[in-house]
Coordinates of C-alpha atoms in Angstrom, one line a residue:
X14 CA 38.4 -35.2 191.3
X15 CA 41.1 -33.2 189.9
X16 CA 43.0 -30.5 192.0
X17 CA 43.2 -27.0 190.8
X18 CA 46.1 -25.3 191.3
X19 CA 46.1 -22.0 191.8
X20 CA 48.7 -19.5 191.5
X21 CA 49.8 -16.1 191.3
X22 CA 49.0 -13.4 188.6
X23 CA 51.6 -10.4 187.8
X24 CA 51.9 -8.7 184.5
X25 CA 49.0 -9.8 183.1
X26 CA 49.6 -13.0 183.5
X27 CA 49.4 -16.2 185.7
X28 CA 52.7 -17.3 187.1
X29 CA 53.2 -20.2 188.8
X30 CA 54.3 -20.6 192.7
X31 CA 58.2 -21.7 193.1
X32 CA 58.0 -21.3 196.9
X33 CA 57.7 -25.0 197.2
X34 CA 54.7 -23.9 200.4
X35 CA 50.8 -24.5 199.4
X36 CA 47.8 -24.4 200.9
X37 CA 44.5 -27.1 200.7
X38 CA 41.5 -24.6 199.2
X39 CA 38.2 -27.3 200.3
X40 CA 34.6 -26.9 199.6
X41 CA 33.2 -26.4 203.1
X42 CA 30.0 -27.9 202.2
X43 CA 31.6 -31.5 201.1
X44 CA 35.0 -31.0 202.9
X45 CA 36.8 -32.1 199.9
X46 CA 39.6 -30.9 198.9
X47 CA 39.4 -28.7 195.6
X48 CA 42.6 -27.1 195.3
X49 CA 46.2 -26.3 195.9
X50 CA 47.1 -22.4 196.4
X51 CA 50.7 -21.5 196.3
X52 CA 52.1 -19.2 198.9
X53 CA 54.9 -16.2 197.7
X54 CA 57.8 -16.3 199.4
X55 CA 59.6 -12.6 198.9
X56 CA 61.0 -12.9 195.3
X57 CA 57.1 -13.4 194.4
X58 CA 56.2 -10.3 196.0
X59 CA 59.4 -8.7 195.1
X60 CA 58.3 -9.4 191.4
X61 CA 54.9 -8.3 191.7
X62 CA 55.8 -4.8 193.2
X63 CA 58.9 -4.8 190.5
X64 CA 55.8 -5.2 187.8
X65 CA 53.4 -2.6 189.6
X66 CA 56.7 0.2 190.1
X67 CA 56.8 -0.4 186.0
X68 CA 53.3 0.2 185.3
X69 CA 52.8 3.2 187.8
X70 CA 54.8 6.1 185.4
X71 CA 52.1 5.5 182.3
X72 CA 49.3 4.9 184.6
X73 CA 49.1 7.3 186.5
X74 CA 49.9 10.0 183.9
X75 CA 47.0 8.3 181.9
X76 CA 44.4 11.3 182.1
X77 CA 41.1 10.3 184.6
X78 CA 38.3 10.0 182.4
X79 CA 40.8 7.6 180.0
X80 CA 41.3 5.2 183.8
X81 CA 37.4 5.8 183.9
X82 CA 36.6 4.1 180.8
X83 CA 38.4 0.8 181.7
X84 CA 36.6 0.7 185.0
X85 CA 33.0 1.1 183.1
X86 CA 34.5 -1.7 180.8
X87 CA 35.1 -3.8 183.8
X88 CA 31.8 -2.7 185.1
X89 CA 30.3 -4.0 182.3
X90 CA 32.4 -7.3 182.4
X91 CA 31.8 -7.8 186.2
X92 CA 27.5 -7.6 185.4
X93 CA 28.1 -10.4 182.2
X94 CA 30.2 -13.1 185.1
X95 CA 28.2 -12.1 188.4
X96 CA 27.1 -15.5 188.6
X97 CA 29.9 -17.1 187.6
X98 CA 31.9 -15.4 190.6
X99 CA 29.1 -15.9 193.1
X100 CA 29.4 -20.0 192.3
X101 CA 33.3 -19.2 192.9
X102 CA 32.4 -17.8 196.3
X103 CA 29.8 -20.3 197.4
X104 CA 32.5 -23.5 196.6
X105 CA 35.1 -21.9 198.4
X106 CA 34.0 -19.8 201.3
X107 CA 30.5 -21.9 201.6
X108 CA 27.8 -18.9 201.9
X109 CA 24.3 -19.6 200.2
X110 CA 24.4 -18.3 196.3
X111 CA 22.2 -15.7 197.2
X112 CA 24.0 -13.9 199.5
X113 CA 27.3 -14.7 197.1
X114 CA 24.9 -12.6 194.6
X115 CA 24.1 -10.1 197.0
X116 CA 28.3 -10.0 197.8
X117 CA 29.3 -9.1 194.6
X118 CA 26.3 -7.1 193.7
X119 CA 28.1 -5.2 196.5
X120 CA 31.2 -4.9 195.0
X121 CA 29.9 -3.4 191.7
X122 CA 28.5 -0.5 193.5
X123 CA 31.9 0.3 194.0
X124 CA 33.4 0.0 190.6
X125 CA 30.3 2.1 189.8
X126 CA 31.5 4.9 192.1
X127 CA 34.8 5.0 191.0
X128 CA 34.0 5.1 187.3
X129 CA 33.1 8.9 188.4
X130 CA 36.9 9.1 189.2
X131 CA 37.2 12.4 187.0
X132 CA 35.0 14.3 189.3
X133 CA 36.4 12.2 192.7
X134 CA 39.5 14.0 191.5
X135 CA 38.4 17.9 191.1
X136 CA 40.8 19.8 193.0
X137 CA 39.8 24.0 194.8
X138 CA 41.1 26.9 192.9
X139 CA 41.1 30.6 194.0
X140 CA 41.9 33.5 191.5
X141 CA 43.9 36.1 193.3
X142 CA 44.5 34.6 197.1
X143 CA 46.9 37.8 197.2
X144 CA 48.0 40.3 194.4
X145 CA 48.8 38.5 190.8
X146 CA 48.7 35.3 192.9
X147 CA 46.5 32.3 192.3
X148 CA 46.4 28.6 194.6
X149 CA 45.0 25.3 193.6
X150 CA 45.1 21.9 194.8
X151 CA 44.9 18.7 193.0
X152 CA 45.1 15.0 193.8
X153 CA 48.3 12.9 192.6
X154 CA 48.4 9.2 193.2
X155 CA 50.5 7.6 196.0
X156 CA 51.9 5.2 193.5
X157 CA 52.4 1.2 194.4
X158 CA 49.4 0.4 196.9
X159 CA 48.3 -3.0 198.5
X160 CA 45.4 -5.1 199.7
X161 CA 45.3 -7.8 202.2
X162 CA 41.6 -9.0 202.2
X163 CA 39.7 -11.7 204.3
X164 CA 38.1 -14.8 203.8
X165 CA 35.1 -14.5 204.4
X166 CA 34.0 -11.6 201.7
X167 CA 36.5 -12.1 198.7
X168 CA 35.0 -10.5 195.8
X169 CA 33.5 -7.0 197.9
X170 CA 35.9 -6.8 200.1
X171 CA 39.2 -6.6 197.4
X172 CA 36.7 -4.0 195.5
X173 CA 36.2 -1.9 198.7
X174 CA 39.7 -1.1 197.7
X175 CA 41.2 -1.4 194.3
X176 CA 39.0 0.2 191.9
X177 CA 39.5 3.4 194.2
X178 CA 42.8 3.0 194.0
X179 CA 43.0 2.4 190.3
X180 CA 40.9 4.6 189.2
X181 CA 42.6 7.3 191.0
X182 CA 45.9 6.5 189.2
X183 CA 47.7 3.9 191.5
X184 CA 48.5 0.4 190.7
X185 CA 47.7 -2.4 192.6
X186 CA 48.7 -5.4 194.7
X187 CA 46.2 -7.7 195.8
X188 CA 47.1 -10.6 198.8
X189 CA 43.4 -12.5 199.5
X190 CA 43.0 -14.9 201.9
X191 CA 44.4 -18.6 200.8
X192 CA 41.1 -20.2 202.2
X193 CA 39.2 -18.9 198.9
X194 CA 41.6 -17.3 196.6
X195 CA 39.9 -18.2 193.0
X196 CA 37.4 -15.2 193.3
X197 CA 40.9 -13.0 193.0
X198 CA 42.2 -14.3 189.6
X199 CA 38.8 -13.9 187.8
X200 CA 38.5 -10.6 188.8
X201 CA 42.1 -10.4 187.6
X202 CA 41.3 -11.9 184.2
X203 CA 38.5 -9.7 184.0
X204 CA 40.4 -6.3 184.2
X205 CA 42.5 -7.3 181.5
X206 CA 39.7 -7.9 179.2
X207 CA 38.4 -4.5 180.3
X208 CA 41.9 -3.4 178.7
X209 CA 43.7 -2.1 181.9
X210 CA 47.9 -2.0 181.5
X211 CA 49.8 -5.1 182.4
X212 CA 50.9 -4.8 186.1
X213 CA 48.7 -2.1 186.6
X214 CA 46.7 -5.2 189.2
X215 CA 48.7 -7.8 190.4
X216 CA 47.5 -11.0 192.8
X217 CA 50.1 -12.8 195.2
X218 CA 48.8 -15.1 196.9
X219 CA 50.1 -16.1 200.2
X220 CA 50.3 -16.3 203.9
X221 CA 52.4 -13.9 206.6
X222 CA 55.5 -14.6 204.4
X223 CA 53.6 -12.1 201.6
X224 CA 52.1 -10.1 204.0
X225 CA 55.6 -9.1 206.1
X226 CA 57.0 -8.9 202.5
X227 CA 54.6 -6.1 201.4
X228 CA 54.6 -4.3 204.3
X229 CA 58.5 -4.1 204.3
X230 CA 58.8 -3.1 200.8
X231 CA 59.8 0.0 200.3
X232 CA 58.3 0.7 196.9
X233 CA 55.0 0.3 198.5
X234 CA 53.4 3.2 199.7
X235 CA 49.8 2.3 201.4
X236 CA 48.1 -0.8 203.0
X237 CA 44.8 -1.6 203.1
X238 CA 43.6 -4.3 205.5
X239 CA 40.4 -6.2 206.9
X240 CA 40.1 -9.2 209.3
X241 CA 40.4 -9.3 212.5
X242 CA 41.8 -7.0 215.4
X243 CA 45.1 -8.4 216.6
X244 CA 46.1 -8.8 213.2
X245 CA 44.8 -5.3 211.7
X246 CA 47.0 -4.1 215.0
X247 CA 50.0 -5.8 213.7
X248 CA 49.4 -4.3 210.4
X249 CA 49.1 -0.9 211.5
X250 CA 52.3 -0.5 213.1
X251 CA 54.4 -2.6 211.2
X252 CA 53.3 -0.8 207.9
X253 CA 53.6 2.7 210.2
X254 CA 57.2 2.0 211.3
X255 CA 58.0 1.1 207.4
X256 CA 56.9 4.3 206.2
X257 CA 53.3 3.3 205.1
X258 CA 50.1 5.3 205.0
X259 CA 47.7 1.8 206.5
X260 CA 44.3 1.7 206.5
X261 CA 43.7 -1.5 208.9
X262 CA 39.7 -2.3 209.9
X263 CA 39.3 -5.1 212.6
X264 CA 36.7 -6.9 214.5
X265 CA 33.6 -6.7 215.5
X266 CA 30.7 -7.3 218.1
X267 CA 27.6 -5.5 216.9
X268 CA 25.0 -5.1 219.0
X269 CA 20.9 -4.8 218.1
X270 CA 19.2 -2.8 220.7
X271 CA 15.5 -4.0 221.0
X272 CA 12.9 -1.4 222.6
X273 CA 9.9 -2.3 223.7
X274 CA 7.8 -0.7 221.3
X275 CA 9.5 -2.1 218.5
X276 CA 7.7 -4.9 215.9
X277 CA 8.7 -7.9 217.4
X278 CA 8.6 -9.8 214.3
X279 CA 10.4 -7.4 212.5
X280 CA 12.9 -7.8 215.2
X281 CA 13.5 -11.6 215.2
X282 CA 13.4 -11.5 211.0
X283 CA 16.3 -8.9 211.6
X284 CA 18.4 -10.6 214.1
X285 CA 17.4 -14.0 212.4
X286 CA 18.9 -12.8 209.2
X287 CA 21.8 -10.6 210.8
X288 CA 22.7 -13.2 212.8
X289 CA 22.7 -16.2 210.9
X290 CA 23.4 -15.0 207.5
X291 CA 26.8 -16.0 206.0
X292 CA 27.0 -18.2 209.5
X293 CA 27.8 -15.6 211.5
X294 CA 31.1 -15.2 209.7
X295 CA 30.8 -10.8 208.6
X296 CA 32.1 -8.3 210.6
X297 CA 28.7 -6.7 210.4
X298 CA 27.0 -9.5 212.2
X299 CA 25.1 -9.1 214.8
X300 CA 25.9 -11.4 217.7
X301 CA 24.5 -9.4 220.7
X302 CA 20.7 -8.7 221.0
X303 CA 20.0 -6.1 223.8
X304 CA 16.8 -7.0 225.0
X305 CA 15.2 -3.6 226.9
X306 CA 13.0 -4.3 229.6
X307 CA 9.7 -6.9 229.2
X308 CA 10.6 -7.1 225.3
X309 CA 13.1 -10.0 226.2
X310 CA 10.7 -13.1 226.9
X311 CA 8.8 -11.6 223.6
X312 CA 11.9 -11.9 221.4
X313 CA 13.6 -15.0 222.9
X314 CA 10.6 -17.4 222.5
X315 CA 10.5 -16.1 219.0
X316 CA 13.9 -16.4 218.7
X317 CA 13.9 -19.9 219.5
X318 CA 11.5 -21.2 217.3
X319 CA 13.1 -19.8 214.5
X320 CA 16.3 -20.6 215.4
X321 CA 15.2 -24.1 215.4
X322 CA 13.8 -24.1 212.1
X323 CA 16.8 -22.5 209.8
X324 CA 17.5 -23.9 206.4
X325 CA 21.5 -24.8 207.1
X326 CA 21.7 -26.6 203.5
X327 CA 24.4 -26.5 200.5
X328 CA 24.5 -23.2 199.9
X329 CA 24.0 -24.1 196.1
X330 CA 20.2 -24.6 197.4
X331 CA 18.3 -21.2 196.5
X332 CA 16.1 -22.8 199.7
X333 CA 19.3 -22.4 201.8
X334 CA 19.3 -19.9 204.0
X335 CA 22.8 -20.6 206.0
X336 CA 25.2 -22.7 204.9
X337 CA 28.5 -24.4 206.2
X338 CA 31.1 -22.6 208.7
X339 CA 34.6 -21.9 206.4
X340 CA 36.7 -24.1 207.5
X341 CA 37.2 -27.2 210.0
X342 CA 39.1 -24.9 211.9
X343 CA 36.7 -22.1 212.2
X344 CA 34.1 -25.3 213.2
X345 CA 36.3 -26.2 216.1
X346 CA 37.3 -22.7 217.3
X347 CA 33.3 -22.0 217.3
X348 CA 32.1 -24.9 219.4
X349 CA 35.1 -24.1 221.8
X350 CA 33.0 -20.5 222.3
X351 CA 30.0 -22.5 222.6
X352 CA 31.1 -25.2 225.3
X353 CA 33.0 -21.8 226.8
X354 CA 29.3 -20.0 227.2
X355 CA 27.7 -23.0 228.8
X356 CA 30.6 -23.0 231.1
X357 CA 30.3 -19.5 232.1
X358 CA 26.5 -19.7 233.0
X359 CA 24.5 -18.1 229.6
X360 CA 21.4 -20.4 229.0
X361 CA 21.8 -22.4 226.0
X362 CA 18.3 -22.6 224.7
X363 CA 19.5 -23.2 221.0
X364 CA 22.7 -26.1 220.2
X365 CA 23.7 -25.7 216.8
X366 CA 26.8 -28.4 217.3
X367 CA 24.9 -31.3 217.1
X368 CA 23.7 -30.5 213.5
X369 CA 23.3 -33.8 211.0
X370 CA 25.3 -32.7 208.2
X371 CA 24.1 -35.3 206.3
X372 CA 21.0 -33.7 206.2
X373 CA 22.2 -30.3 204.3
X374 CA 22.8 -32.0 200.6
X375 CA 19.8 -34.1 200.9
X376 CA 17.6 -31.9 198.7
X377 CA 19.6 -31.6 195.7
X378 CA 21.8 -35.1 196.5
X379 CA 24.9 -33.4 197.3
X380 CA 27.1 -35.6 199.7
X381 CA 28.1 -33.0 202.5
X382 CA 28.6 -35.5 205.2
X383 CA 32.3 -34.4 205.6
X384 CA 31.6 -30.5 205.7
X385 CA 31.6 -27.9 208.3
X386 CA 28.6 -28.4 209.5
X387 CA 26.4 -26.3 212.5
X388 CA 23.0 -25.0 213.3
X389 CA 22.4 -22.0 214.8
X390 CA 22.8 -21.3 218.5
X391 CA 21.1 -19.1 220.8
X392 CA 22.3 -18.3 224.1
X393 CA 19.8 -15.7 226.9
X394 CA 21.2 -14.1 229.9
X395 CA 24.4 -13.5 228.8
X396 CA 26.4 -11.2 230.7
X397 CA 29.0 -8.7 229.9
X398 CA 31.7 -10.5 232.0
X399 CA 31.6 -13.4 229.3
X400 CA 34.2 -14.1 227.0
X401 CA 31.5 -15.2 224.7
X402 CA 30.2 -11.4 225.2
X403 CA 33.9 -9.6 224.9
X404 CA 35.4 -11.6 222.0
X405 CA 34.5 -11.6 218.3
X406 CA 33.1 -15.7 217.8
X407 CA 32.5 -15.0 214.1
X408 CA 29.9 -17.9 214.0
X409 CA 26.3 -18.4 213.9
X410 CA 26.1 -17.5 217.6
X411 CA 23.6 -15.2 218.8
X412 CA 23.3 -13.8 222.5
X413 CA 20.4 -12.2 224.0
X414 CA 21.3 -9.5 227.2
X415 CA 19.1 -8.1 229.4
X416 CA 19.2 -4.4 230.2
X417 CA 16.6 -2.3 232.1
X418 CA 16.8 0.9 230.1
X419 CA 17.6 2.7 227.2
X420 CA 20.6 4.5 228.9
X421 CA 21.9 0.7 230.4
X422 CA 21.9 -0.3 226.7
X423 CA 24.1 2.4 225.2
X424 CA 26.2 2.4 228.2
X425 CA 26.9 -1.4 227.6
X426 CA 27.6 -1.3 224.2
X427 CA 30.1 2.0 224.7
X428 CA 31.9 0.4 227.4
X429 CA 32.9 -2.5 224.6
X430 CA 36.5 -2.2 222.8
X431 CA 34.7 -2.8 219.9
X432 CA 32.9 -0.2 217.5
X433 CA 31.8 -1.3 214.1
X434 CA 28.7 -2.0 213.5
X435 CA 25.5 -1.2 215.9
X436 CA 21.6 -1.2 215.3
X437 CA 18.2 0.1 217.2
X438 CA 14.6 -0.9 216.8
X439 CA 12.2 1.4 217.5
X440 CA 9.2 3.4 216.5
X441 CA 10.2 6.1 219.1
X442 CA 11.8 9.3 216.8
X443 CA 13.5 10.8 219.7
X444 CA 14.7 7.5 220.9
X445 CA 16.4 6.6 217.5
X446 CA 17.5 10.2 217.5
X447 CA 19.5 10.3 221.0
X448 CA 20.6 6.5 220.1
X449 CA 22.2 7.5 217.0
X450 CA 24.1 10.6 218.2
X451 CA 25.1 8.8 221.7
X452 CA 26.3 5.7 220.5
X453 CA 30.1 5.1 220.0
X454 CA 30.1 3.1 217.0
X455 CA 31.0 4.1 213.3
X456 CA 28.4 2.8 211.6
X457 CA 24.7 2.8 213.2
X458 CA 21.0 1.4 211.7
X459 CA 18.0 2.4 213.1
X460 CA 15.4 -0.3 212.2
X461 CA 18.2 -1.6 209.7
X462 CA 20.0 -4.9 211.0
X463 CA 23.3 -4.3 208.9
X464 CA 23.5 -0.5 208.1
X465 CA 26.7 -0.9 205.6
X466 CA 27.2 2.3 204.1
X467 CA 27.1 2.6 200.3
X468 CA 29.3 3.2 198.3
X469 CA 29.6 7.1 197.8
X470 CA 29.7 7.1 201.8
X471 CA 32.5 5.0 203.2
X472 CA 32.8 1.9 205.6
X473 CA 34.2 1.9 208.9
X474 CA 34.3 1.7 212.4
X475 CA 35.4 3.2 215.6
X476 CA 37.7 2.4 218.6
X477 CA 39.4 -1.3 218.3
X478 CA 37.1 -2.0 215.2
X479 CA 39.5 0.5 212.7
X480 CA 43.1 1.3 213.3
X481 CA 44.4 4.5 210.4
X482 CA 42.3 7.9 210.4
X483 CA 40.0 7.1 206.9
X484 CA 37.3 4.6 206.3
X485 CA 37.4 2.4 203.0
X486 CA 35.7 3.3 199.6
X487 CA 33.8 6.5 199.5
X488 CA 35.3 9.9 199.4
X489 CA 37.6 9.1 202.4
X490 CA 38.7 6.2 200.3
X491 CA 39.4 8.7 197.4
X492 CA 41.5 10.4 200.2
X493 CA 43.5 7.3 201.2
X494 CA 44.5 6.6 198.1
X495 CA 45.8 10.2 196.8
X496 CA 47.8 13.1 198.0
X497 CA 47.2 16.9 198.0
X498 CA 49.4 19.2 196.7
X499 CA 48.6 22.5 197.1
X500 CA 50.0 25.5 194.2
X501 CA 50.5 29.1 194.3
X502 CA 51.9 30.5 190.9
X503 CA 52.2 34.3 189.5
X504 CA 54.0 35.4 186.5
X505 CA 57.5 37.9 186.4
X506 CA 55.4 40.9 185.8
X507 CA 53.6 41.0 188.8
X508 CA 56.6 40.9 191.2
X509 CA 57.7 43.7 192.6
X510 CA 61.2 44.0 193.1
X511 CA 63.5 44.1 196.0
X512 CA 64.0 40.6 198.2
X513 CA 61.4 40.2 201.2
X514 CA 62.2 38.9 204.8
X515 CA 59.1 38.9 206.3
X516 CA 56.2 35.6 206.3
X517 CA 54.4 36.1 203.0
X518 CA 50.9 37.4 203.5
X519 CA 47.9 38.2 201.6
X520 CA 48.0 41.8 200.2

């Protein structure tokens, strides 16, 4: 099999790594290795900001609705290749092609949104704020920005950011996880054929090397970040102390609250789906089920049965409905959570580590006996003293949690450090209604598993889930990337004359 190398893009063009440091990129689903991804050292970054810094002048002072075309052109060119990435996404990060589909299908509602860029922009104006004196504001670009995206989403994720940022007159660095960088460089290739400027998107590929580089570079003005919590911490301050405005969203336990009048089988479809998809491995998972009151035995015998019966295959398979965990790493640090909640007393009703991987290629005679392999697992009467309740597994790993009583349920889920993602099911209106205003989450479903917004709202959570003031895409994200300036102008003939000492007012 031949290796890929895969390398760095600035200026409109690839550039090869001279770091001497690489990474292994494998197909989780065979465990084969596929290719080798170089990893910047500083001059790399150094030369991708350098190209970005160039760009920025022309860019920016390109007028909106000229920025706006290439993003419909890219639009267009991101609709033509859709499968094409989601077959990128599938070899490397191992998620079923569907829900690589439904990824970047994602992501396109965002270049969508920020084709409208010209009206994103609009400033206020008021005629006369005091005598012969007018004050507008308008939006001006922060000028060289960056991304640092996760694994586990890397075609929607890099487009919760950059074609915001572009469109709004900012050019762009891009830093996506080594574990499935490919997805970056297409997209790269594709905004070129759209016709956006040389350097106006750069991708450097890397490790913490790239990362401290960029958020120590003082041509870079704003970070945007998603993974996981210690890290989106470390971002946060270190890009704060450099001068940075950081935009840093972490991790995650998201909680389904199940009342009793809910449709059960709605319920375990939800929390089947929710939990399992993408194995576990989205920040919007859900990986706590809050059973209330005599709903639990209902849902977990469901739960188990279907559990059981999941489709873990290649996630080339249109049959598949889960497929292999990321990495052998991310297999091992999973099954240490799941010996860890056997340990602590949850009931194990459901072992996904003893999953025959030989059994997920058999269908289409793909040979995935060396891949990440895991069924799901369930685990009832879990208890919020577990570290398999507290800490983020992000894994096919569902726990089930008994509470008595609406008010025990959102008083467990407040008193988490996490806040991202949280759903109810119910048929009770006032129920939903005192959930949903109660609830100390950012983002909240009410008889909707995963309730990410779309794209002309904003994603984001609260507490430990989101460190920064403004939520990605959306308006807010029109916010992060720009800055107001605010002017007040009058013309010589409606000055009066003399000097004045006093605090300007309105007269």
């Amino acid at each position: 099999m031949t290796i890929a190398s895969i390398d760095h893009y600035i200026h409109g063009r690839a550039v090869a790594n001279e770091s001497g440091r690489s990474q292994d990129v494998t197909n989780p689903a065979s465990g084969k290795v596929t290719g080798k991804v170089g990893l910047a050292d500083k001059a790399t970054v150094d030369a991708a900001v350098a190209s970005a810094q160039a760009a920025f002048p022309a860019w920016s002072d390109t007028p909106p609705i000229r920025r706006a075309r290439v993003m419909f052109k890219f639009l267009q060119l991101l609709n033509e290749h859709k499968d094409e990435l989601a077959h990128l996404i599938t070899a490397e990060h191992g998620k079923v092609f569907t829900d690589a589909q439904g990824e970047v299908s994602r992501g396109i509602d965002i270049v969508e949104f920020a084709c409208g860029i010209p009206q994103l922009l609009k400033g206020d104006f008021t005629d006369q704020v005091s005598t012969g004196i007018d004050n507008w504001t308008l939006r001006q670009p922060l000028g060289v920005v960056a991304g640092i995206t996760p694994f586990n989403f890397p075609v929607m994720v890099p487009m919760w950011m950059f074609p915001v940022a572009i469109a709004a007159g900012n050019t762009f660095i891009l830093k996506p996880s080594p574990t499935d960088p490919s997805a970056s460089l297409k997209m790269a290739e594709l905004l070129k054929e759209a016709g956006l400027p040389d350097g106006v998107f750069n991708v450097v590929q890397g490790d913490k090397v790239a990362v401290d580089a960029l958020l120590e570079h003082p041509n870079v003005k704003a970070v945007s970040f998603v993974g996981s919590t210690p890290i989106a911490n470390y971002i946060y301050e270190t890009g704060a102390r450099n001068g940075k405005r950081v935009q840093a969203l972490g991790g995650a336990k998201n909680h389904m609250v199940v009342m009793p009048d809910a449709d059960i089988d709605q319920v375990v479809d939800a929390l089947i789906g929710a939990g399992y998809g993408s194995a576990g491995e989205r920040c919007m998972a859900i990986s706590v089920a809050v059973l209330v009151g005599d709903v639990a035995d209902k849902v977990v015998a469901k739960l188990v049965e279907r559990t059981k019966t999941l489709k873990v295959l290649d996630g080339e398979n249109l049959a598949a409905e889960m497929g292999p965990i990321v990495t052998r790493a991310a297999h091992e640090r999973i099954t240490g959570y799941i010996d860890l909640g056997v340990t602590e007393g949850a009931k194990l009703l459901v072992d996904g580590r003893g999953f025959d991987a030989a059994t997920a290629g058999k269908d289409n005679g793909t040979d995935t006996s060396g891949g990440f392999w895991m069924g799901g697992t369930l685990f009832d009467h879990v208890t919020p003293e577990m570290r398999i309740y507290k800490e983020e597994i992000f894994g096919p790993v569902l726990g089930c949690v008994r509470v008595g009583d609406l008010k025990e349920a959102v008083d467990l889920i407040n008193a988490h450090e996490f806040g991202n993602g949280v759903s109810c099911f119910t048929r009770d209106g006032n129920v939903a209604r005192e959930f949903s205003r109660r609830i100390q989450v950012g983002m909240v479903g009410i008889n909707v598993p995963i309730p990410v917004p779309m794209a002309w709202h904003g994603f984001g959570g609260w507490k430990r889930s989101l460190f920064g003031d403004m939520h990605a895409y959306g308006e807010e994200g029109v916010r992060f990337y720009t800055k107001q300036k605010s002017i007040m102008q009058r013309w010589p003939e409606s000055i009066g004359k003399g000097a004045e000492f006093v605090m300007p007012t309105a007269k």
